[in-house]
Amino acid sequence: MNTASLLVELFVEELPPKALRQLGDAFADVLFAQLKAQGLAGAAAQSTAYATPRRLAVHVSDVRAQAEDQAVSHKLMPASVGLTADGQATPALLKKLAALGADASAVAGLERVHDGKAEVLHLRATLTGVMLAEGLQKALDEAIARLPIPKLMRYQLEDGWSSVHFVRPAHGLVALHGSEVVPVSALGLAAGRTTHGHRFEAAKDPITLTNADSYARQLHHEGAVIASFAERRAEIARQLAAAAQAVGGGAQAIEDAALLDEVTALVERPNVLTCQFDAEYLAVPQECLILTMKANQKYFPLLDGAGKLTNRFLVVSNIRPDDASAVIEGNERVVRPRLADAKFFFDQDRKKTLASRVPELAKVVYHNQLGTQGERVARVRAIAKAVGSQLFAHLTHANALLQTPEGEIAEDWLLTCIDNAALLAKTDLVTDMVGEFPELQGIMGAYYAVNDGLPDEVAHAIEDHYKPRFAGDSLPRETVGVVVALADKLETLVGMFGTGNPPTGDRDPFALRRHALGVIRMLVEKHLPLSLPELLAHAQPAFESKITDISEPLSSFIYERLSGSLRDQGYGAQEVDAVLSLRPALLAQVAPRLDAVRAFAALPEAQALAAANKRVTNILKKADGVEPRVKPELLVEAAEKDLYGALQTIAPQAGAQFEQGDYTASLKTLAGLRAPVDAFFEHVMVNAEEAELRANRLGLLQQLHDAMNRVADLSRLAA
């Protein structure tokens, strides 16, 4: 079978840079999958995606000119329906055969296959392999239709009458199988073998492609274009590192994968140049300067060896002139007013204290059902005060997250810092800098707090109360920040659930899943001795009559997020279910409980005890209101006496270990109940006819159930 490489390219106007990588991969993946599905791409075929600002392309090796013929079997109908008593074809069968391109002559060759109910007629046929032109047309149409286009454009074709919809106007289509053009069309374009290189630096225009395999090489040498997104990205990274090294002093370009992807999507022939700005602007917080250079100009700021911003930055140009001074000067001239604006905003903002901005929050709408940011701040303060008081009651010198300079925890000082931080946490929302750069909320508040002479703990809390902002983000540094962050997230969760705005499906406009995971991470990773039910109870009164009671649905939502997080960390679904089914109030205890359950599950007694526990649970469900009181004088059978005696010895020991937090030891101690439990179920009739005897035995099982299910519901481990 004749095989050769296939090259398909769509030449278009500049594509949206943030979507380019995804568009290129999707175009290549769908087209390749369609070719394989039609039998046109061989088993050894490989696809290579190409994407530049002005093209989407894919190269596929080992593509056939025609797919191989395939033997197929068409299921027709039951023989009793398709054939008469004397074996002649019925009209229904002839109609079905005609639909498949066969006639009455095929009846003699039909196969009879018994499907377990009746004999069914099958037609064996050979399906002619699809020709490349036909198969590629289908694959190309599918690849274009399934592109994840952010926003479609509608534009007219050259005839002035027809119009098409696509991400950007398309001006060229290449389809080469080896050196032969494949006659396909798309977006009003007929396939050819010519394309275009760099707008300004191509050695030839147009470029006539020799064959499919020469595509990347010809674009590079004749068109001054690096067609591969991955190769272009790697080249930019290499040039950035070399330029930073040339600056010296341990300088490094800031690492930002999203920015690198976006810049890769903006250039076809990258050329990294080093520029600088006036050192006076370094007096502005570096986060402001870095953000304006990255977001507005797509520059790579340079940091020194200590991670501090320098007055140098790197530009990825799309041209390589012999004298780059004009390009450098142009970029330096463009960035200057951006930095000047940042300096102006910073200087103006510092003329007012954060405290003086608090009344302005009453003019900022937070939510139509929950009022303004000013009202929200009042709720956060109330929640933070309650959480801070609860936390202080548990803090000791040994485990304190924050201490005064004198080394002692001062409750008044702690609560004052918490209240100040909660009061001022949102005030930077009404500053000029955050108005221009919303991404700097919290960060600028910390700088302005320091400028106002507030304690570092308050400044840190203002910045940290948004944390964790994303998966893997750091947590607040100190107790003040932890408390305010908890209060802020609890206010959002309780408020949105209380007004009927929980997440639905894929929609989560208020990022409630992220807030819930933030609460979980702080409680777990900071080992906070705070009860989740109590936290939710502290939050609701702050809303007064604005919301309804949502303790149960919100609690379930948080435990569901915790369950998913634990499974992502490698815990088994049974282990997680066993622990979380008890709804442990202290989330910091969940991981130790899971480790204990995993250790228990490895014991030889585990499965027998889990099965027995499941049996006990089912028995007790059918006997509502069982009291765990046992009268020793009513213990008749030796097995129930032995179980009662074992419980008197083992349960207190396991209980003491549980109270000390040694969950693994507690479960291992309970494993000693296997023999008496097995004997009990083998020799004792629980549902005895005598009511008093039955109640006593149910009470014994209730004691057993209570003792065994403090760490986790062991019945969930039963196979």
XYZ file of C-alpha atoms in Angstrom:
719
model
C 0.000 0.000 0.000
C 1.375 3.431 -1.026
C 2.181 5.534 2.080
C 3.759 8.955 2.497
C 3.754 11.830 4.935
C 0.797 14.201 4.996
C 0.959 17.950 5.670
C -2.094 20.147 6.241
C -1.803 23.866 6.961
C -4.360 26.612 7.472
C -2.787 30.048 6.882
C -4.756 32.746 8.716
C -4.574 36.228 10.142
C -3.098 36.632 13.640
C -4.699 34.145 15.996
C -5.611 34.964 19.630
C -2.333 34.394 21.518
C -3.791 32.987 24.729
C -5.632 30.309 22.767
C -2.975 29.478 20.145
C -1.377 26.487 21.849
C -4.743 24.862 22.539
C -5.956 25.576 18.989
C -2.827 24.040 17.470
C -2.991 20.895 19.583
C -6.732 20.435 19.001
C -6.414 20.867 15.217
C -3.642 18.263 15.041
C -5.231 15.800 17.480
C -8.669 15.714 15.859
C -7.361 15.473 12.289
C -4.952 12.681 13.239
C -7.656 10.779 15.143
C -10.016 11.022 12.167
C -7.363 9.697 9.783
C -6.688 6.733 12.077
C -10.386 6.018 12.495
C -10.771 5.785 8.709
C -7.758 3.491 8.334
C -5.718 6.112 6.454
C -3.001 6.485 9.099
C -0.898 3.379 9.638
C -0.094 1.769 12.973
C 3.309 3.474 13.032
C 1.914 6.912 12.087
C 2.967 9.889 14.210
C 1.510 13.394 14.227
C 3.367 16.649 14.828
C 1.461 19.861 15.578
C 2.621 23.267 14.354
C 1.199 26.586 15.497
C 2.415 30.138 14.924
C 0.536 33.442 15.116
C -0.504 32.977 11.477
C -0.909 29.252 10.966
C -2.258 25.974 12.289
C -0.686 22.874 10.781
C -0.147 19.166 11.332
C 2.331 16.703 9.855
C 1.338 13.003 9.885
C 3.715 10.240 8.882
C 2.767 6.904 7.266
C -0.501 7.983 5.611
C -2.043 5.744 2.939
C -3.377 6.984 -0.402
C -6.294 4.634 0.150
C -7.379 2.766 3.252
C -7.308 -1.017 3.128
C -10.514 -2.858 2.278
C -12.364 -4.204 5.292
C -14.523 -7.296 5.708
C -17.736 -6.365 7.484
C -20.777 -8.275 8.688
C -24.159 -6.559 8.510
C -26.788 -7.835 10.927
C -30.032 -7.922 8.954
C -33.049 -9.456 10.699
C -34.306 -12.733 12.202
C -34.437 -15.557 9.627
C -38.124 -16.046 10.406
C -38.764 -12.493 9.217
C -36.387 -12.423 6.255
C -37.166 -15.799 4.712
C -40.376 -17.567 3.791
C -41.044 -21.178 4.731
C -39.506 -22.348 1.460
C -36.374 -20.211 1.937
C -37.300 -17.345 -0.377
C -36.472 -13.731 0.508
C -39.304 -11.657 1.917
C -39.906 -8.071 0.699
C -38.488 -6.788 4.015
C -35.208 -8.615 3.418
C -34.935 -7.443 -0.202
C -35.506 -3.850 0.937
C -32.789 -4.157 3.594
C -30.338 -5.664 1.073
C -31.046 -2.886 -1.394
C -30.250 -0.303 1.267
C -26.853 -1.967 1.660
C -26.194 -2.006 -2.089
C -27.001 -5.714 -2.616
C -29.788 -7.539 -4.464
C -31.597 -10.904 -4.413
C -28.477 -12.687 -5.635
C -26.930 -12.162 -2.190
C -29.653 -14.190 -0.434
C -27.974 -17.538 -1.079
C -24.770 -16.327 0.623
C -26.371 -14.987 3.800
C -25.116 -16.474 7.063
C -27.353 -17.672 9.836
C -26.088 -16.838 13.338
C -27.890 -17.923 16.504
C -27.873 -15.042 19.018
C -29.287 -17.088 21.914
C -32.892 -16.331 21.071
C -33.285 -16.940 17.350
C -31.415 -17.324 14.101
C -30.375 -13.965 12.635
C -29.351 -13.304 9.026
C -25.962 -11.656 8.412
C -24.545 -10.300 5.159
C -20.806 -10.628 4.737
C -19.346 -7.884 2.542
C -16.108 -6.170 1.714
C -15.982 -2.446 2.429
C -13.791 -0.623 -0.065
C -11.167 1.493 1.679
C -11.747 5.238 1.613
C -9.589 7.339 -0.713
C -7.329 9.930 0.949
C -9.055 12.913 -0.657
C -12.423 11.829 0.695
C -11.107 10.825 4.112
C -8.988 13.938 4.549
C -11.919 16.164 3.618
C -13.975 14.556 6.370
C -11.085 14.800 8.854
C -10.403 18.449 7.968
C -14.046 19.432 8.325
C -14.200 17.694 11.702
C -10.946 19.280 12.925
C -12.185 22.767 12.037
C -15.630 22.176 13.530
C -14.186 20.957 16.829
C -11.621 23.717 17.356
C -12.020 25.274 20.836
C -12.473 28.747 19.371
C -12.905 31.439 22.063
C -14.996 33.661 19.782
C -16.026 33.168 16.168
C -15.613 35.816 13.468
C -17.802 36.122 10.409
C -16.127 37.398 7.259
C -16.816 37.543 3.541
C -14.951 35.542 0.945
C -13.385 37.112 -2.116
C -16.530 36.607 -4.194
C -18.198 39.266 -2.081
C -21.298 37.131 -1.486
C -20.328 34.104 0.549
C -19.340 34.320 4.193
C -17.831 31.869 6.655
C -17.306 31.659 10.406
C -13.859 31.032 11.840
C -11.568 32.289 14.598
C -9.754 34.610 12.126
C -9.971 35.131 8.340
C -8.189 32.282 6.525
C -6.144 33.036 3.410
C -4.472 29.776 2.472
C -4.812 26.001 2.646
C -2.023 23.466 2.061
C -2.628 19.721 1.773
C 0.314 17.607 0.601
C 0.593 13.829 0.539
C 4.262 13.352 -0.126
C 4.792 15.823 -2.963
C 1.230 15.582 -4.324
C -1.524 18.082 -3.556
C -4.619 16.469 -2.048
C -7.746 18.079 -3.593
C -9.594 19.204 -0.459
C -11.165 22.517 0.502
C -12.076 24.433 3.641
C -13.348 27.893 4.545
C -13.788 28.750 0.887
C -10.182 27.812 0.058
C -8.876 25.125 -2.287
C -5.780 23.256 -1.183
C -2.430 24.018 -2.803
C 1.262 23.808 -2.001
C 2.175 27.446 -1.308
C 2.383 29.218 2.042
C 3.914 32.374 3.483
C 6.728 32.995 5.926
C 7.578 35.927 8.195
C 5.792 39.166 7.336
C 9.032 41.155 7.050
C 12.005 38.809 7.095
C 11.090 35.914 4.801
C 13.724 35.215 2.138
C 10.960 34.118 -0.267
C 7.284 34.944 -0.619
C 5.321 32.887 -1.343
C 7.050 29.656 -0.350
C 6.401 26.669 -2.588
C 6.605 23.536 -0.496
C 8.527 20.646 -2.075
C 6.767 17.965 -0.054
C 5.146 17.307 3.283
C 8.441 16.490 5.009
C 10.115 19.743 3.931
C 7.524 21.976 5.637
C 9.311 22.930 8.879
C 12.718 23.149 7.155
C 11.524 25.404 4.328
C 9.603 27.681 6.696
C 12.744 28.078 8.800
C 15.227 28.664 5.966
C 13.042 30.444 3.424
C 10.370 31.958 5.629
C 12.325 32.887 8.815
C 9.649 31.099 10.882
C 9.996 28.476 13.634
C 6.802 26.556 12.938
C 6.770 24.370 16.064
C 5.236 26.019 19.121
C 7.347 23.842 21.438
C 10.611 24.600 19.599
C 9.844 28.313 19.514
C 9.038 28.305 23.233
C 12.285 26.480 24.031
C 14.240 28.952 21.905
C 12.714 31.907 23.755
C 13.542 30.310 27.121
C 17.116 29.725 25.952
C 17.515 33.336 24.799
C 15.985 34.688 28.027
C 18.484 32.708 30.104
C 21.404 33.835 27.917
C 20.354 37.499 28.078
C 19.978 37.342 31.874
C 23.404 35.741 32.202
C 24.901 38.502 30.055
C 23.511 41.110 32.468
C 25.432 39.392 35.297
C 25.026 39.677 39.045
C 22.988 36.483 39.221
C 20.159 38.110 37.258
C 17.278 35.868 36.204
C 14.199 36.473 34.100
C 11.015 36.102 36.102
C 9.447 32.652 35.700
C 5.940 32.754 34.294
C 4.783 29.813 32.156
C 1.590 31.563 31.029
C 3.531 34.645 29.915
C 6.045 32.466 28.078
C 3.197 30.677 26.275
C 1.572 33.979 25.337
C 4.783 35.505 24.001
C 5.509 32.313 22.048
C 2.106 32.810 20.421
C 2.964 36.394 19.446
C 6.192 35.829 17.519
C 7.359 33.633 14.655
C 11.060 34.499 14.833
C 11.924 35.335 18.457
C 14.720 37.731 19.295
C 15.295 38.593 22.975
C 16.592 42.110 23.688
C 17.701 43.692 26.980
C 16.175 47.038 27.962
C 16.161 49.206 31.076
C 14.139 51.865 32.876
C 15.004 54.653 35.311
C 16.115 53.265 38.675
C 13.907 55.796 40.507
C 10.873 53.629 39.758
C 12.297 50.862 41.945
C 10.902 52.814 44.912
C 7.476 51.521 43.850
C 6.579 48.044 45.189
C 8.060 45.565 42.773
C 4.770 43.664 42.442
C 3.275 46.763 40.760
C 6.141 47.172 38.304
C 6.305 43.462 37.517
C 2.573 43.274 36.900
C 2.442 46.292 34.596
C 5.405 45.020 32.567
C 3.990 41.516 32.275
C 0.299 42.269 31.814
C 0.459 45.357 29.628
C 3.702 44.945 27.693
C 4.451 41.180 27.783
C 7.970 41.933 29.076
C 10.090 39.681 31.272
C 11.349 41.660 34.309
C 14.832 40.757 35.555
C 15.378 39.873 39.215
C 18.724 39.947 40.963
C 20.258 37.029 42.846
C 18.197 37.909 45.947
C 14.924 37.937 44.018
C 14.646 41.731 43.981
C 13.532 43.565 40.866
C 16.266 45.304 38.857
C 15.770 48.156 36.415
C 16.413 45.800 33.497
C 13.827 43.851 31.538
C 13.777 41.541 28.533
C 11.705 41.989 25.389
C 10.892 39.193 22.943
C 10.909 40.892 19.549
C 9.566 39.353 16.332
C 12.300 40.862 14.160
C 16.099 40.626 14.045
C 17.491 43.894 12.658
C 21.244 44.388 12.342
C 20.926 47.369 14.678
C 18.375 46.701 17.421
C 18.847 50.066 19.150
C 15.637 51.498 17.688
C 13.637 48.486 18.915
C 15.189 48.760 22.383
C 14.602 52.510 22.593
C 11.006 52.078 21.447
C 10.228 49.539 24.156
C 11.938 51.661 26.819
C 9.885 54.657 25.705
C 6.638 52.655 25.799
C 7.176 51.252 29.315
C 8.108 54.602 30.865
C 4.559 56.025 31.133
C 3.304 52.695 32.497
C 5.828 52.823 35.319
C 5.135 56.513 35.870
C 1.437 55.724 36.301
C 2.283 53.036 38.864
C 4.474 55.493 40.785
C 1.747 58.137 40.669
C -0.894 55.712 41.989
C 1.439 54.555 44.761
C 2.308 58.092 45.841
C -1.329 59.220 45.778
C -2.596 56.204 47.700
C -0.132 56.748 50.528
C -1.558 60.215 51.208
C -4.593 58.579 52.837
C -4.520 55.973 55.588
C -6.318 52.688 55.201
C -8.485 53.535 58.203
C -9.711 56.704 56.475
C -10.881 54.622 53.520
C -13.189 52.363 55.542
C -16.308 54.564 55.001
C -15.780 54.314 51.222
C -16.492 50.576 51.380
C -20.136 51.404 52.163
C -20.392 52.688 48.567
C -19.089 49.466 46.978
C -21.741 46.828 46.251
C -20.736 43.331 47.320
C -23.880 41.317 46.552
C -27.470 42.368 45.926
C -28.727 40.152 48.770
C -25.839 40.748 51.168
C -25.260 44.471 50.806
C -22.044 46.446 50.462
C -18.408 45.715 51.144
C -18.844 47.799 54.289
C -21.515 45.419 55.571
C -19.364 42.486 54.570
C -16.423 43.875 56.568
C -18.658 44.139 59.648
C -19.573 40.461 59.273
C -15.959 39.386 58.774
C -14.964 41.324 61.917
C -17.667 39.597 63.969
C -16.699 36.145 62.680
C -12.980 36.839 63.160
C -13.548 37.936 66.755
C -15.459 34.736 67.542
C -12.902 32.507 65.813
C -9.986 34.338 67.448
C -11.474 33.912 70.908
C -12.136 30.232 70.263
C -8.600 29.704 68.977
C -6.941 31.577 71.839
C -8.585 29.264 74.321
C -6.640 26.363 72.782
C -3.278 28.039 72.193
C -0.401 27.296 74.565
C 3.236 28.353 74.701
C 4.149 25.034 73.091
C 1.921 25.189 70.041
C 1.206 28.903 69.584
C 1.228 30.190 66.033
C 1.935 33.720 67.208
C 3.508 35.293 70.271
C 4.235 38.799 71.446
C 7.817 40.088 71.462
C 7.922 39.217 75.160
C 7.218 35.578 74.280
C 3.764 35.395 75.868
C 0.435 35.248 74.111
C -1.628 38.328 74.968
C -5.302 37.795 74.208
C -6.205 41.495 74.065
C -3.288 42.245 71.731
C -4.100 39.242 69.536
C -7.792 40.103 69.248
C -6.981 43.769 68.582
C -4.666 42.809 65.718
C -7.297 40.444 64.331
C -9.987 43.132 64.498
C -7.761 45.764 62.851
C -6.786 43.386 60.071
C -10.409 42.373 59.458
C -11.472 46.028 59.429
C -8.793 47.096 56.930
C -8.445 43.942 54.790
C -10.692 45.237 51.998
C -9.782 48.920 52.063
C -7.192 48.658 49.303
C -10.086 47.838 46.938
C -10.829 51.589 46.839
C -7.227 52.644 46.156
C -6.057 53.861 42.748
C -3.462 51.106 42.425
C -5.880 48.217 42.993
C -8.457 49.979 40.839
C -5.921 49.794 37.992
C -4.533 46.362 38.899
C -7.161 44.238 40.734
C -4.617 41.402 40.911
C -2.758 43.415 43.567
C -5.578 43.380 46.122
C -4.199 42.433 49.509
C -0.614 42.956 48.371
C -1.016 46.731 48.176
C -3.010 46.739 51.404
C 0.031 45.257 53.159
C 2.329 47.977 51.794
C -0.089 50.727 52.823
C -0.493 49.176 56.292
C 3.267 49.343 56.805
C 3.189 52.949 55.567
C 0.505 53.674 58.189
C 2.728 52.270 60.944
C 0.566 49.225 61.679
C 2.128 46.069 63.183
C 3.669 43.568 60.762
C 1.111 40.965 61.845
C -1.715 43.221 60.646
C 0.062 44.033 57.367
C 0.775 40.355 56.733
C -2.831 39.435 57.525
C -4.183 41.993 55.043
C -2.106 40.374 52.303
C -2.571 36.793 53.493
C -6.317 36.772 54.099
C -6.876 35.935 50.416
C -4.671 32.837 50.730
C -4.672 30.188 49.521
C -5.618 31.850 46.213
C -5.115 28.677 44.168
C -4.174 25.005 44.526
C -0.717 24.708 46.043
C -0.611 28.338 47.201
C 0.996 29.131 50.545
C -1.129 29.636 53.665
C -1.245 32.736 55.897
C 1.960 33.162 57.868
C 0.691 34.003 61.357
C -2.315 33.544 63.604
C -3.822 36.932 62.748
C -3.746 36.123 59.047
C -5.107 32.613 59.602
C -8.056 33.879 61.626
C -8.954 36.672 59.183
C -8.569 34.314 56.209
C -10.877 31.795 57.894
C -13.394 34.524 58.703
C -13.308 35.892 55.153
C -13.847 32.479 53.562
C -16.519 31.467 56.068
C -18.373 34.712 55.377
C -18.374 33.951 51.664
C -19.411 30.311 52.095
C -22.156 30.949 54.635
C -23.413 34.025 52.790
C -23.653 32.369 49.388
C -25.174 29.146 50.680
C -27.537 31.146 52.866
C -28.819 33.177 49.913
C -29.282 30.123 47.697
C -26.138 30.450 45.598
C -24.259 27.145 46.013
C -22.146 25.777 43.143
C -24.082 23.885 40.490
C -22.385 21.405 38.143
C -19.436 23.142 36.541
C -20.602 26.607 37.587
C -18.997 28.149 40.645
C -19.036 31.935 40.096
C -18.149 32.726 43.700
C -15.269 30.194 43.844
C -16.909 28.415 46.781
C -15.050 25.173 46.091
C -11.751 27.040 46.362
C -12.886 28.775 49.566
C -13.920 25.449 51.094
C -10.552 23.897 50.254
C -8.870 26.955 51.755
C -10.736 26.440 55.049
C -9.834 22.746 54.985
C -6.141 23.376 54.297
C -5.824 25.910 57.115
C -7.570 23.681 59.639
C -5.516 20.645 58.621
C -2.072 22.018 57.761
C -2.010 24.520 60.634
C -3.264 21.773 63.017
C -5.928 24.142 64.314
C -7.951 22.832 67.274
C -11.110 24.408 65.819
C -14.341 22.479 65.392
C -15.951 22.834 61.964
C -19.525 22.821 63.348
C -18.541 25.537 65.829
C -16.932 27.628 63.064
C -20.126 27.501 61.019
C -22.142 28.308 64.119
C -19.927 31.363 64.771
C -20.432 32.634 61.220
C -24.216 32.544 60.917
C -25.160 35.133 63.587
C -23.150 37.798 61.721
C -25.756 37.732 58.931
C -28.709 38.291 61.274
C -31.891 37.720 59.229
C -30.300 37.951 55.770
C -29.861 34.190 55.417
C -31.448 30.900 56.388
C -29.768 28.138 58.403
C -27.430 26.260 56.070
C -25.268 24.360 58.562
C -26.095 20.921 57.187
C -25.743 21.541 53.412
C -22.615 23.648 53.866
C -21.078 21.112 56.232
C -21.772 18.339 53.696
C -20.243 20.482 50.950
C -17.032 20.979 52.935
C -16.744 17.283 53.816
C -17.244 16.420 50.125
C -14.381 18.746 49.194
C -12.268 17.155 51.925
C -13.112 13.687 50.623
C -12.007 14.580 47.107
C -8.814 16.181 48.386
C -7.922 13.112 50.449
C -8.476 10.768 47.513
C -6.219 13.003 45.403
C -3.571 12.566 48.099
C -3.657 8.786 47.634
C -6.048 7.608 50.348
C -8.465 4.855 49.308
C -12.149 5.562 48.850
C -13.079 3.007 51.564
C -10.608 4.517 54.032
C -11.902 8.046 53.414
C -15.520 6.926 53.629
C -14.876 5.086 56.907
C -13.415 8.174 58.582
C -15.563 10.954 57.108
C -18.830 9.084 57.633
C -18.389 9.986 61.325
C -18.051 13.699 60.409
C -15.052 14.343 62.694
C -15.386 17.886 63.996
C -11.624 18.537 64.107
C -10.363 18.246 60.531
C -6.771 18.211 61.785
C -7.531 14.722 63.167
C -8.630 13.286 59.830
C -5.192 12.383 58.435
C -4.055 10.586 61.631
C -7.343 8.682 61.644
C -6.839 7.659 58.031
C -3.336 6.434 58.784
C -4.729 4.417 61.680
C -7.429 2.901 59.468
C -4.820 1.954 56.869
C -2.708 0.264 59.554
C -5.776 -1.505 60.948
C -6.809 -2.755 57.485
C -3.447 -4.522 57.188
C -4.100 -6.593 60.337
C -5.275 -10.209 59.907
C -8.268 -9.482 62.126
C -9.424 -6.481 60.094
C -11.799 -8.049 57.580
C -13.512 -10.271 60.136
C -14.050 -7.337 62.506
C -15.230 -5.072 59.663
C -17.758 -7.707 58.572
C -18.905 -8.238 62.177
C -19.207 -4.494 62.637
C -21.365 -4.277 59.531
C -23.547 -7.021 60.928
C -23.829 -5.222 64.264
C -24.756 -1.975 62.507
C -27.526 -3.673 60.530
C -28.923 -5.372 63.645
C -28.986 -2.093 65.581
C -30.671 -0.243 62.716
C -33.639 -2.595 63.057
C -33.790 -2.087 66.827
C -34.360 1.634 67.325
C -33.555 3.269 70.633
C -31.211 0.625 72.032
C -29.645 1.624 75.337
C -26.013 0.470 75.796
C -26.769 -0.804 79.301
C -25.942 -4.385 80.088
C -27.050 -6.321 83.173
C -24.309 -8.904 83.882
C -26.808 -11.190 85.628
C -28.723 -11.572 82.338
C -25.657 -12.851 80.472
C -26.452 -16.540 79.948
C -24.221 -17.932 77.228
C -20.476 -18.299 77.764
C -19.793 -16.434 74.492
C -21.710 -13.350 75.554
C -20.034 -13.396 78.955
C -16.643 -13.587 77.239
C -17.484 -10.682 74.935
C -18.715 -8.584 77.837
C -15.552 -9.344 79.804
C -13.326 -8.514 76.828
C -15.139 -5.213 76.360
C -14.615 -4.301 80.034
C -10.873 -4.737 79.518
C -10.242 -3.659 75.936
C -12.729 -0.775 75.477
C -11.293 1.439 78.293
C -7.754 0.876 77.027
C -8.713 1.695 73.424
C -10.725 4.682 74.653
C -7.757 6.097 76.553
C -5.549 5.743 73.484
C -8.227 7.482 71.395
C -8.392 10.414 73.815
C -4.596 10.748 73.619
C -4.833 10.934 69.813
C -3.059 7.608 69.290
C -5.633 6.296 66.837
C -3.427 3.555 65.430
C -2.854 2.043 68.879
C -6.566 2.346 69.664
C -7.596 0.335 66.601
C -4.872 -2.267 67.172
C -6.142 -2.724 70.714
C -9.687 -3.220 69.411
C -8.382 -5.956 67.092
C -8.192 -8.081 70.252
C -11.990 -8.346 70.151
C -12.030 -10.582 67.083
C -12.143 -13.950 68.865
C -14.920 -13.064 71.362
C -16.926 -11.308 68.618
C -16.684 -14.324 66.303
C -17.692 -16.647 69.153
C -20.617 -14.404 70.087
C -22.166 -14.534 66.613
C -21.537 -18.266 66.367
C -23.140 -19.244 69.658
C -25.533 -16.483 70.731
C -29.039 -15.765 69.418
C -29.368 -11.977 69.637
C -33.103 -11.795 68.978
C -34.073 -14.111 71.807
C -37.758 -14.658 72.535
C -37.475 -13.193 76.051
C -37.697 -9.391 75.687
C -35.372 -8.674 78.613
C -32.722 -11.080 77.332
C -32.991 -9.621 73.807
C -32.649 -6.058 75.091
C -29.586 -7.039 77.136
C -27.871 -8.592 74.141
C -28.709 -5.596 71.953
C -27.218 -3.373 74.643
C -24.046 -5.482 74.542
C -23.863 -5.004 70.760
C -24.430 -1.260 71.210
C -21.456 -1.144 73.602
C -19.385 -3.039 71.044
C -20.492 -0.688 68.263
C -19.699 2.430 70.309
C -16.262 1.138 71.256
C -15.237 0.088 67.756
C -16.425 3.131 65.786
C -14.790 6.101 67.458
C -11.876 6.403 65.025
C -13.852 5.381 61.939
C -16.918 3.442 60.879
C -15.176 0.099 60.455
C -18.207 -1.420 58.725
C -17.252 0.679 55.662
C -14.105 -1.459 55.317
C -16.066 -4.681 54.840
C -15.384 -6.283 51.457
